[in-house]
Tab-separated table of C-alpha atoms in Angstrom:
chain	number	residue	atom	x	y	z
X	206	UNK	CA	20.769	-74.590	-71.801
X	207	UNK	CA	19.103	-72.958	-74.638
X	208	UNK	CA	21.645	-73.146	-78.090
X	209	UNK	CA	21.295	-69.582	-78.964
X	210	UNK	CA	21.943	-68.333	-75.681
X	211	UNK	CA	24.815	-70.887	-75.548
X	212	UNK	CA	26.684	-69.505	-78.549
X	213	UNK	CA	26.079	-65.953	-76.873
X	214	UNK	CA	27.809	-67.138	-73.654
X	215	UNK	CA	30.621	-68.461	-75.763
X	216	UNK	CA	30.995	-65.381	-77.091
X	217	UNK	CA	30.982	-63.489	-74.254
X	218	UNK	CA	33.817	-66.269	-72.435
X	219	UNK	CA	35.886	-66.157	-75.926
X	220	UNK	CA	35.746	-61.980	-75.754
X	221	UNK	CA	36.718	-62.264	-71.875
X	222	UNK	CA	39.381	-64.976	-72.552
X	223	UNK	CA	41.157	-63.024	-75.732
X	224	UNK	CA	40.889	-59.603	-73.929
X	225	UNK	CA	42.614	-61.288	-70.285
X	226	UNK	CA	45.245	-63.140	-72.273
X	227	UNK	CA	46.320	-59.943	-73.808
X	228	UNK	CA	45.796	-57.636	-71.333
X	229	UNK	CA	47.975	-60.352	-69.278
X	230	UNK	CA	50.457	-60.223	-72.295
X	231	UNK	CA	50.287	-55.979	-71.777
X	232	UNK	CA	51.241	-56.318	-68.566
X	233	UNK	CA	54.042	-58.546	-68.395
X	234	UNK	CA	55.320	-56.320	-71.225
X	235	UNK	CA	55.101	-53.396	-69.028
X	236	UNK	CA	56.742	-55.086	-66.042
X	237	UNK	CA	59.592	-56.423	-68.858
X	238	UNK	CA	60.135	-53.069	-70.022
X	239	UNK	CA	60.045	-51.574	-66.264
X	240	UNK	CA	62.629	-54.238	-64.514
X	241	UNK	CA	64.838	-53.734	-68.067
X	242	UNK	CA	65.109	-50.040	-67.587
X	243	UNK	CA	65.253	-50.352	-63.499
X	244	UNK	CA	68.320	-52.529	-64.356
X	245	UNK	CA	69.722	-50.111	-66.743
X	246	UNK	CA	69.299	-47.124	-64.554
X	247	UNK	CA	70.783	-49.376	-61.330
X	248	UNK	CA	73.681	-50.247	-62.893
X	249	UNK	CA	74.692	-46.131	-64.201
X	250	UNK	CA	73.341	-45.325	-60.680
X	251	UNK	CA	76.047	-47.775	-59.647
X	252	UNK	CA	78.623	-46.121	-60.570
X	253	UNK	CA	77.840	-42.780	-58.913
X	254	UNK	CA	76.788	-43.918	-55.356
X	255	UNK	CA	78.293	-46.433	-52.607
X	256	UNK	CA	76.385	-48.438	-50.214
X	257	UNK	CA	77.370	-48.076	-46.482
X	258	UNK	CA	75.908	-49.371	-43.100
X	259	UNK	CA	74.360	-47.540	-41.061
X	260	UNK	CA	73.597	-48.026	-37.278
X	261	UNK	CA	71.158	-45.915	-35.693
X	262	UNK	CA	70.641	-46.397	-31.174
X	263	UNK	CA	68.838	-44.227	-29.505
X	264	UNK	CA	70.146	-44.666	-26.181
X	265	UNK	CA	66.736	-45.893	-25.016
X	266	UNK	CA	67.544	-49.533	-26.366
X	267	UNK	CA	66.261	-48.916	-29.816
X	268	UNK	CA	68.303	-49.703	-32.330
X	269	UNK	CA	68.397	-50.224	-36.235
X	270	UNK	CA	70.597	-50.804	-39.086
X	271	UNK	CA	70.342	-49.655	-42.353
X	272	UNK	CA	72.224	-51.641	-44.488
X	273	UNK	CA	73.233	-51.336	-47.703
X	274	UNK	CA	72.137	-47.494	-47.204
X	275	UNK	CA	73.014	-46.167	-51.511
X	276	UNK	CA	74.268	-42.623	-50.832
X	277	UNK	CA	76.208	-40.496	-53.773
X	278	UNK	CA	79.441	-40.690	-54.114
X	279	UNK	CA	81.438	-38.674	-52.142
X	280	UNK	CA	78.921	-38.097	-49.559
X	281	UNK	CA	79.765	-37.495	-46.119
X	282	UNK	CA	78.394	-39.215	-42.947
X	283	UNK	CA	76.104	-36.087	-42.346
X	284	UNK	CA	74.425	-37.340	-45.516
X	285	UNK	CA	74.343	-40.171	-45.283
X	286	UNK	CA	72.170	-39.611	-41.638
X	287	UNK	CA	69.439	-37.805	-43.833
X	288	UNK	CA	69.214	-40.789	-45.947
X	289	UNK	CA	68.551	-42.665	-42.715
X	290	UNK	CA	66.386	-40.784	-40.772
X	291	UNK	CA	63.503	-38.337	-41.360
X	292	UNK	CA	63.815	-35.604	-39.155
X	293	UNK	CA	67.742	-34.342	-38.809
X	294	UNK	CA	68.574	-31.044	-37.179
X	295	UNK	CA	71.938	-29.519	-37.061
X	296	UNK	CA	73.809	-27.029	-36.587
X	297	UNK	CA	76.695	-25.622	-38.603
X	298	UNK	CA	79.393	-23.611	-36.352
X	299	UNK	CA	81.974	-23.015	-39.271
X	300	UNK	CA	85.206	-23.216	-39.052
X	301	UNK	CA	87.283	-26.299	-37.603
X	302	UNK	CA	83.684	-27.443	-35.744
X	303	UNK	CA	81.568	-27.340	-38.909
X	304	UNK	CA	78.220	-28.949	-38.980
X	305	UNK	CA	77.138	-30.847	-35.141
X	306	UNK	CA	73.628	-32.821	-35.514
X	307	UNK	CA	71.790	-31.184	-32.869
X	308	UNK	CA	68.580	-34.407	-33.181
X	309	UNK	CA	67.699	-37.388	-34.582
X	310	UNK	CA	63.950	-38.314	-35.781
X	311	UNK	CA	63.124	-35.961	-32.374
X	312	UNK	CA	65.139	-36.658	-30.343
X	313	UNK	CA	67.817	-33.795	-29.143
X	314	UNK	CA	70.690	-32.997	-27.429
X	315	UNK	CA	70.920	-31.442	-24.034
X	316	UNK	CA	73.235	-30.702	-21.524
X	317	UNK	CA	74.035	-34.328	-20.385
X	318	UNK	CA	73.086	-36.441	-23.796
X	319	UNK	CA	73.619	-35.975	-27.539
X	320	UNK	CA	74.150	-37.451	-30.888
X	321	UNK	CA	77.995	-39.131	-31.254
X	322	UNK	CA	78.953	-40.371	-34.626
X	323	UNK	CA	81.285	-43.641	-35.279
X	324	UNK	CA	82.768	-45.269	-37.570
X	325	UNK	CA	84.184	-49.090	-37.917
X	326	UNK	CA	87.467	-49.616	-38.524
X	327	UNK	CA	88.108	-52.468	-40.515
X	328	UNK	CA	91.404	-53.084	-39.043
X	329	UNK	CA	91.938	-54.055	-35.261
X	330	UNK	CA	90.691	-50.945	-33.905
X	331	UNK	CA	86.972	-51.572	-34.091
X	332	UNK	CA	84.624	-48.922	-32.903
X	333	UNK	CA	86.491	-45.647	-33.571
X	334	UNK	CA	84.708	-41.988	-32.451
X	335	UNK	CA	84.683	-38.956	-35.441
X	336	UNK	CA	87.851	-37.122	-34.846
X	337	UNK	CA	86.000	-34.584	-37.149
X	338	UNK	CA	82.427	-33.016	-37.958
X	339	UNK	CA	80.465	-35.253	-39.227
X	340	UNK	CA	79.986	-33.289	-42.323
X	341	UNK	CA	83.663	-33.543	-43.076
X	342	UNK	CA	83.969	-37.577	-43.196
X	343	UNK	CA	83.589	-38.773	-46.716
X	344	UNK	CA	82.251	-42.227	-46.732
X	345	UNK	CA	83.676	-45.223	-49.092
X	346	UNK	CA	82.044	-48.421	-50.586
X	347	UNK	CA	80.740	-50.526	-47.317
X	348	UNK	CA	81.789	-47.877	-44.684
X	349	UNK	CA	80.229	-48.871	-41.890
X	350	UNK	CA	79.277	-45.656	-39.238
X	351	UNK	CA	77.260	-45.580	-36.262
X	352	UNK	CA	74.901	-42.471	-34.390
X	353	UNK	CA	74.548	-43.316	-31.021
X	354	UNK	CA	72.531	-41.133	-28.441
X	355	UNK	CA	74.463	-41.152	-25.360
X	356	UNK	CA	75.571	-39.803	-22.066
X	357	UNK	CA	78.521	-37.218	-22.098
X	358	UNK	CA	79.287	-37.953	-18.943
X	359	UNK	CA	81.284	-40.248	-18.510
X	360	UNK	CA	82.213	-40.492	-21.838
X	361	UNK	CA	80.306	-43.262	-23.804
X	362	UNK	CA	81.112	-46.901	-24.466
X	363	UNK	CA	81.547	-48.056	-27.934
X	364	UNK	CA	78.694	-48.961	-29.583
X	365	UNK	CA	77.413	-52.872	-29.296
S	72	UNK	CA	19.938	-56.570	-104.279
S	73	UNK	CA	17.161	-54.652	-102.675
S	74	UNK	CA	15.646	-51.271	-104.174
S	75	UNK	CA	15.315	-48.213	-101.936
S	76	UNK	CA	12.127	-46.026	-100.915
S	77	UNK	CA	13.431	-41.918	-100.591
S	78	UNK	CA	12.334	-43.081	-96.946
S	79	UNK	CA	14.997	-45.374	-96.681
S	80	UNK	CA	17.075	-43.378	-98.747
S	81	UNK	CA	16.964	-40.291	-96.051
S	82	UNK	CA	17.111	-42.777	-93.199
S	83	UNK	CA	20.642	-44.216	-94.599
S	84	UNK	CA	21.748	-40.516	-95.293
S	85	UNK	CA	21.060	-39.306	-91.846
S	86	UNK	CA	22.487	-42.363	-90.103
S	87	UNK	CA	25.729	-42.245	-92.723
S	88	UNK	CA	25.984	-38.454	-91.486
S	89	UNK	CA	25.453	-39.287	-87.502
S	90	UNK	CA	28.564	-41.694	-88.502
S	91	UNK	CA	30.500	-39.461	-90.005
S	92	UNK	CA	29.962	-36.486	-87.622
S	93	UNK	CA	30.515	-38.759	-84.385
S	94	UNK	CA	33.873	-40.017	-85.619
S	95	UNK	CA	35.099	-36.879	-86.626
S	96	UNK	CA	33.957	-35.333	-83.204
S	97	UNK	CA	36.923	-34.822	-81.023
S	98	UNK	CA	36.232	-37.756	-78.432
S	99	UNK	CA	37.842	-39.653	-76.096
S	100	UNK	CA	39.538	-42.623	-78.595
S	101	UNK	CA	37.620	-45.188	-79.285
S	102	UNK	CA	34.488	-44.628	-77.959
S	103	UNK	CA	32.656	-44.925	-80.997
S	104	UNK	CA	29.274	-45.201	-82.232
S	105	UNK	CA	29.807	-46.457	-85.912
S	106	UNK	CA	29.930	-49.850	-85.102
S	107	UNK	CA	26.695	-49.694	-83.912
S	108	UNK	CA	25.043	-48.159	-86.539
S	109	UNK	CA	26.840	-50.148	-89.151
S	110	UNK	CA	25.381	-53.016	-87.230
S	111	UNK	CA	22.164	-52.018	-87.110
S	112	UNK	CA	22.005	-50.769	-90.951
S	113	UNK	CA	23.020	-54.328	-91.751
S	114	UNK	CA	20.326	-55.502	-89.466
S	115	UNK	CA	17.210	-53.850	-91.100
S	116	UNK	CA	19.165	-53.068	-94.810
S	117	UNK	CA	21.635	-56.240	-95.616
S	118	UNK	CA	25.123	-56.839	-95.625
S	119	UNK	CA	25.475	-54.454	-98.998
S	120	UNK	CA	24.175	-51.432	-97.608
S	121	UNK	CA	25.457	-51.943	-94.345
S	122	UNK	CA	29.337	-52.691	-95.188
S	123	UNK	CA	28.919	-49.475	-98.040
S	124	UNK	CA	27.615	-47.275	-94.975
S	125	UNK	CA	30.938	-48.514	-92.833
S	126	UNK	CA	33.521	-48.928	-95.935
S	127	UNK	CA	32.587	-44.902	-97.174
S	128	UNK	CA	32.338	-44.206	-93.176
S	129	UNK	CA	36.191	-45.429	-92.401
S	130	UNK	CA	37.634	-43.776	-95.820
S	131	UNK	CA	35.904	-40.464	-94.502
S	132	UNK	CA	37.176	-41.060	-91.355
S	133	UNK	CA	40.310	-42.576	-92.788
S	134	UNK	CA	41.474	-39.144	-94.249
S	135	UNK	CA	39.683	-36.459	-92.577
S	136	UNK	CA	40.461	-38.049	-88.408
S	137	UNK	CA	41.410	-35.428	-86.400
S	138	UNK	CA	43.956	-38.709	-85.141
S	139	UNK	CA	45.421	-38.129	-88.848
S	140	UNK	CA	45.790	-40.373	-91.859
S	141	UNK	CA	44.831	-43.947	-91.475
S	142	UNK	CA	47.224	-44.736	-94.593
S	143	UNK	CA	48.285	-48.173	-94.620
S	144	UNK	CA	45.750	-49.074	-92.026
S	145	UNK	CA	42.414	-47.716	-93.996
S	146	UNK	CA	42.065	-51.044	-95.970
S	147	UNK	CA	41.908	-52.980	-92.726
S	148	UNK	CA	39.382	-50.473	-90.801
S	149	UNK	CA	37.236	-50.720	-93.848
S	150	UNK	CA	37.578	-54.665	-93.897
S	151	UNK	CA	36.249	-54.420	-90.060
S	152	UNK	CA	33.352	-52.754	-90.294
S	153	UNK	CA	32.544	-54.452	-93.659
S	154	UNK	CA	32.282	-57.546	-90.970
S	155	UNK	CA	30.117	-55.282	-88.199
S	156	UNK	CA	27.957	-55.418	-91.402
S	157	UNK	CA	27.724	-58.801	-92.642
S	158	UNK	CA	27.347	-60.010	-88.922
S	159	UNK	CA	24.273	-57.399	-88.463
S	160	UNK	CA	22.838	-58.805	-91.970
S	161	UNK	CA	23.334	-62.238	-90.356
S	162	UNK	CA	21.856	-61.266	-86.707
S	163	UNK	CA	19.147	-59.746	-88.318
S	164	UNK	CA	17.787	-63.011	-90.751
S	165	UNK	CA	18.086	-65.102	-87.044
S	166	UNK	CA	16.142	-62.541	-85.309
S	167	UNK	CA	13.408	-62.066	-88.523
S	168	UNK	CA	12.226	-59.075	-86.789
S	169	UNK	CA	11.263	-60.227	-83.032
S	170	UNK	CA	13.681	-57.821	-80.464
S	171	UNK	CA	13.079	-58.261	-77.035
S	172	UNK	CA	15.054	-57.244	-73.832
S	173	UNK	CA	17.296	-60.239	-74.209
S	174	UNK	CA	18.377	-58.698	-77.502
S	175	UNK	CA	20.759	-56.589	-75.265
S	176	UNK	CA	22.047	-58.477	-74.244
S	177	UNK	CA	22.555	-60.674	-77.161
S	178	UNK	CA	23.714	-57.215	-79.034
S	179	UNK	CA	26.237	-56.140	-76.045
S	180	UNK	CA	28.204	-59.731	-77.005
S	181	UNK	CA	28.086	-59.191	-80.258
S	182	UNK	CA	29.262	-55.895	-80.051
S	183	UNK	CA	32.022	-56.590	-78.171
S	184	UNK	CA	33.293	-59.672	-79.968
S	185	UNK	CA	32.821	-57.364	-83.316
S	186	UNK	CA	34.846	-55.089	-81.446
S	187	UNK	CA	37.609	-57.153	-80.822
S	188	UNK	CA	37.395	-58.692	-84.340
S	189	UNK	CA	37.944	-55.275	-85.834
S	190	UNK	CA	40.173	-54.497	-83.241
S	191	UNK	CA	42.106	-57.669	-84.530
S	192	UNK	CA	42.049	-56.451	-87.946
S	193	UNK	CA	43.316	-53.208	-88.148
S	194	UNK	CA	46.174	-54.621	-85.419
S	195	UNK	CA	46.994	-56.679	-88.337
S	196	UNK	CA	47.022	-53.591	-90.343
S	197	UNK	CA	49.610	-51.944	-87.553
S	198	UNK	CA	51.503	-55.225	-87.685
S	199	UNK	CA	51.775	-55.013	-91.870
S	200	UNK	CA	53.198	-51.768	-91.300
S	201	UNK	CA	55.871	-52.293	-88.857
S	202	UNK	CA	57.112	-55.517	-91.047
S	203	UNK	CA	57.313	-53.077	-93.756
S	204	UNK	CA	60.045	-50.894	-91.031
S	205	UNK	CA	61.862	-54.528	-91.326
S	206	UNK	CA	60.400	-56.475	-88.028
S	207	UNK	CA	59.354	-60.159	-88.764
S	208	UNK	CA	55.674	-61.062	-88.938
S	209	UNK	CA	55.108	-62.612	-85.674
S	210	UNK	CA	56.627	-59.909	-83.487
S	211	UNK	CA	55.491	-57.614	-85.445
S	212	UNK	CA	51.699	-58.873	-84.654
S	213	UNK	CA	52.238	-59.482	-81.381
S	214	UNK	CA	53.735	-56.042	-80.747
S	215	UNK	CA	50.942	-53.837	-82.538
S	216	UNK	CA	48.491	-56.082	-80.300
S	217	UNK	CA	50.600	-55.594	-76.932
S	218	UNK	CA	50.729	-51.944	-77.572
S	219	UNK	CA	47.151	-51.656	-78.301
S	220	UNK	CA	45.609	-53.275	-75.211
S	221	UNK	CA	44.874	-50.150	-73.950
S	222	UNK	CA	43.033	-48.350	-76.639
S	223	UNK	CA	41.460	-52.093	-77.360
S	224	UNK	CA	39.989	-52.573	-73.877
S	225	UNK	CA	38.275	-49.016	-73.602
S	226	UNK	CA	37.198	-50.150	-77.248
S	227	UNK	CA	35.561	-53.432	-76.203
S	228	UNK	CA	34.219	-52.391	-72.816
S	229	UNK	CA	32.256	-49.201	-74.745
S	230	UNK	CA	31.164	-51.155	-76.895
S	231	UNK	CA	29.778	-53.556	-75.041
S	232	UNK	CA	27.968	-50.921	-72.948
S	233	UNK	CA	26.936	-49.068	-76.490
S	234	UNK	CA	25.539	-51.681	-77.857
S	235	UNK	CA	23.852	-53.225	-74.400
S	236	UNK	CA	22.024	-49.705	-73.767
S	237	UNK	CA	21.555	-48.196	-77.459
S	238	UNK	CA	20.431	-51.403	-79.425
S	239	UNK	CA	17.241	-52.604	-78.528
S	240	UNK	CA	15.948	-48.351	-78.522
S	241	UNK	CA	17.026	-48.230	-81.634
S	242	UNK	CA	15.608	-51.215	-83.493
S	243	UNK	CA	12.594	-50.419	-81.917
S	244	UNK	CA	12.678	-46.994	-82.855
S	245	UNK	CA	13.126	-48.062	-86.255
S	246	UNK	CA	10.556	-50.756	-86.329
S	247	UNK	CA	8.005	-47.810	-85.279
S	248	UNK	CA	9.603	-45.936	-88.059
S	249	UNK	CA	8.926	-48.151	-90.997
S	250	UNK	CA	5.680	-49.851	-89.405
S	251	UNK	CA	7.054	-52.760	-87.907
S	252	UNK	CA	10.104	-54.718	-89.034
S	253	UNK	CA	8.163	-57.335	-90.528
S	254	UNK	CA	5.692	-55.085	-92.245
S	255	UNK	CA	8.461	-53.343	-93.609
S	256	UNK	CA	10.630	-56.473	-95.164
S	257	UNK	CA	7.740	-57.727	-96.525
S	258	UNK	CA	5.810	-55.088	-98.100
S	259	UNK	CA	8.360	-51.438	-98.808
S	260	UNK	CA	11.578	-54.316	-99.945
S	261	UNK	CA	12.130	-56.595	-101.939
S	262	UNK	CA	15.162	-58.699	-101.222
């Protein structure tokens, strides 16, 4: 190769090479900074949410857990199914009733089916049904609940 | 030292005025066409005439920027394009007057290594001032380069286009202007 045409495509490599090596060096500075201040803001965020599990069957044999599901603190298991699922319609009766979900991500109650929330005892009791609206249970640090579409009649099995 | 024609006189005047009025034209930053012209005074008028044209350039530009006061970092942007300058003077003796379409090329490199040079330089100048705030010298380098990258890269990458596109037009341009580079060194200068 021709010297002067050499020294021009050392140039040209030494430009590239000092411009990627600190672009590189930008970069990891950025992602520093980023995971520094993700860390920061995960640990305050910490300290105002909880993380429950949450199980999701839609009576068709689908079904999914979300674990470790971060809600707010103080949220109730009515929240905690919008932070689960896309599409959530409900009702809200007042009173003793309060709020029913009425569907799940489409799919809706009727006459025979509908949405049945659970939660787990930790203790020996396992699989225990809402004695309340859903709206009304507050949730703790790694509650575990479950919405199960289901058959009212009979009355439905605990969920598996 | 070389003595001056009122030809070359204007021609220097108009070119120090294009400098002046481009850098103080709101723009986006760094997309400049100084260093080019400071290149390509020091091409066809020497390393004196070319690093005055870019020192009195950056100390316009250093005060009247609609980015604000260089202050600390004026010295350093004056040191940089005092370099575009000497490195036209020096491109300029190796080339003795023949441009072709390779010189694009051979320009757009330049340009950009220039580029980052300068670059370099008044980084150093940012780095001087934040060991001044109390930060030690290598951080203090490495930071005001980190931070920099972006304005560097759009620096560089204009540059290189700048000078690739804009170089070769204008040397010939100027060649037609004073009757061929060679004419012109030898008879309307002496060196």
């Amino acid at each position: 190769m021709e010297k002067g045409l050499l020294i021009y495509v050392i140039l040209g490599v030494l430009v590239w090479a000092i411009l990627g090596t600190v672009v590189a060096a930008y970069y990891f500075h950025q992602y520093d900074t980023y995971q520094r201040e993700y860390s920061n803001l995960a640990d305050q965020f910490a300290s105002i949410s909880i993380k429950v599990n949450i199980f999701l069957s839609y009576g068709n044999g689908t079904k999914v857990w979300h674990n470790n599901t971060v809600i707010p603190l103080g949220a109730t298991a009515f929240n905690a199914t919008y932070s689960v699922a896309e599409d959530v319609k409900h009702t809200d009766y007042g009173g003793e009733l309060g709020i029913i979900v009425t569907s799940i991500n489409g799919l809706a109650n009727n006459s025979t089916h509908g949405w049945l929330y659970w939660y787990y005892d930790s203790g020996n009791l396992g699989w225990m049904g809402l004695q309340q609206s859903c709206a009304k249970h507050i949730l703790h640090e790694g509650d575990i609940i479950a919405l199960t579409y289901e058959s009212y009649i009979p009355w439905p099995e605990k969920p598996t | 030292m070389q003595s001056l024609t009122t030809r070359h006189l204007a021609l220097l005047t108009i070119l120090s005025t294009l400098c002046i009025a481009i850098q103080l034209t709101p723009r986006p930053p760094n997309v400049e066409f100084t260093s080019l012209l400071v290149f390509l005074v020091g091409v066809f008028f020497g390393v004196f005439i070319g690093s005055a044209i870019g020192a009195t350039v950056m100390i316009i530009n250093g005060f009247l920027s609609s980015w604000g006061f260089a202050g600390l970092n004026l010295p350093f942007q004056i040191t940089g394009m005092v370099i575009v300058g000497v490195v036209g003077e020096l491109y300029g003796r190796t080339k003795k007057g023949e441009y072709t379409l390779s010189s694009c090329i051979e320009a757009a490199v330049l340009g950009a290594f220039l580029t980052l040079v300068y670059d370099v330089v008044t980084n150093i100048g940012v780095a001087v001032s934040y060991m001044l705030l109390g930060m030690p010298a290598l951080p203090a380098f490495i930071s005001a380069i980190v931070f920099g990258v972006p304005f560097s890269l759009i620096h560089v990458v204009s540059n290189f286009f700048v000078f690739s596109l804009a170089f070769f037009p204008l040397t010939k341009a100027l060649q037609e202007f004073f009757g061929g580079e060679k004419v012109w060194r030898k008879d309307s200068l002496s060196m």
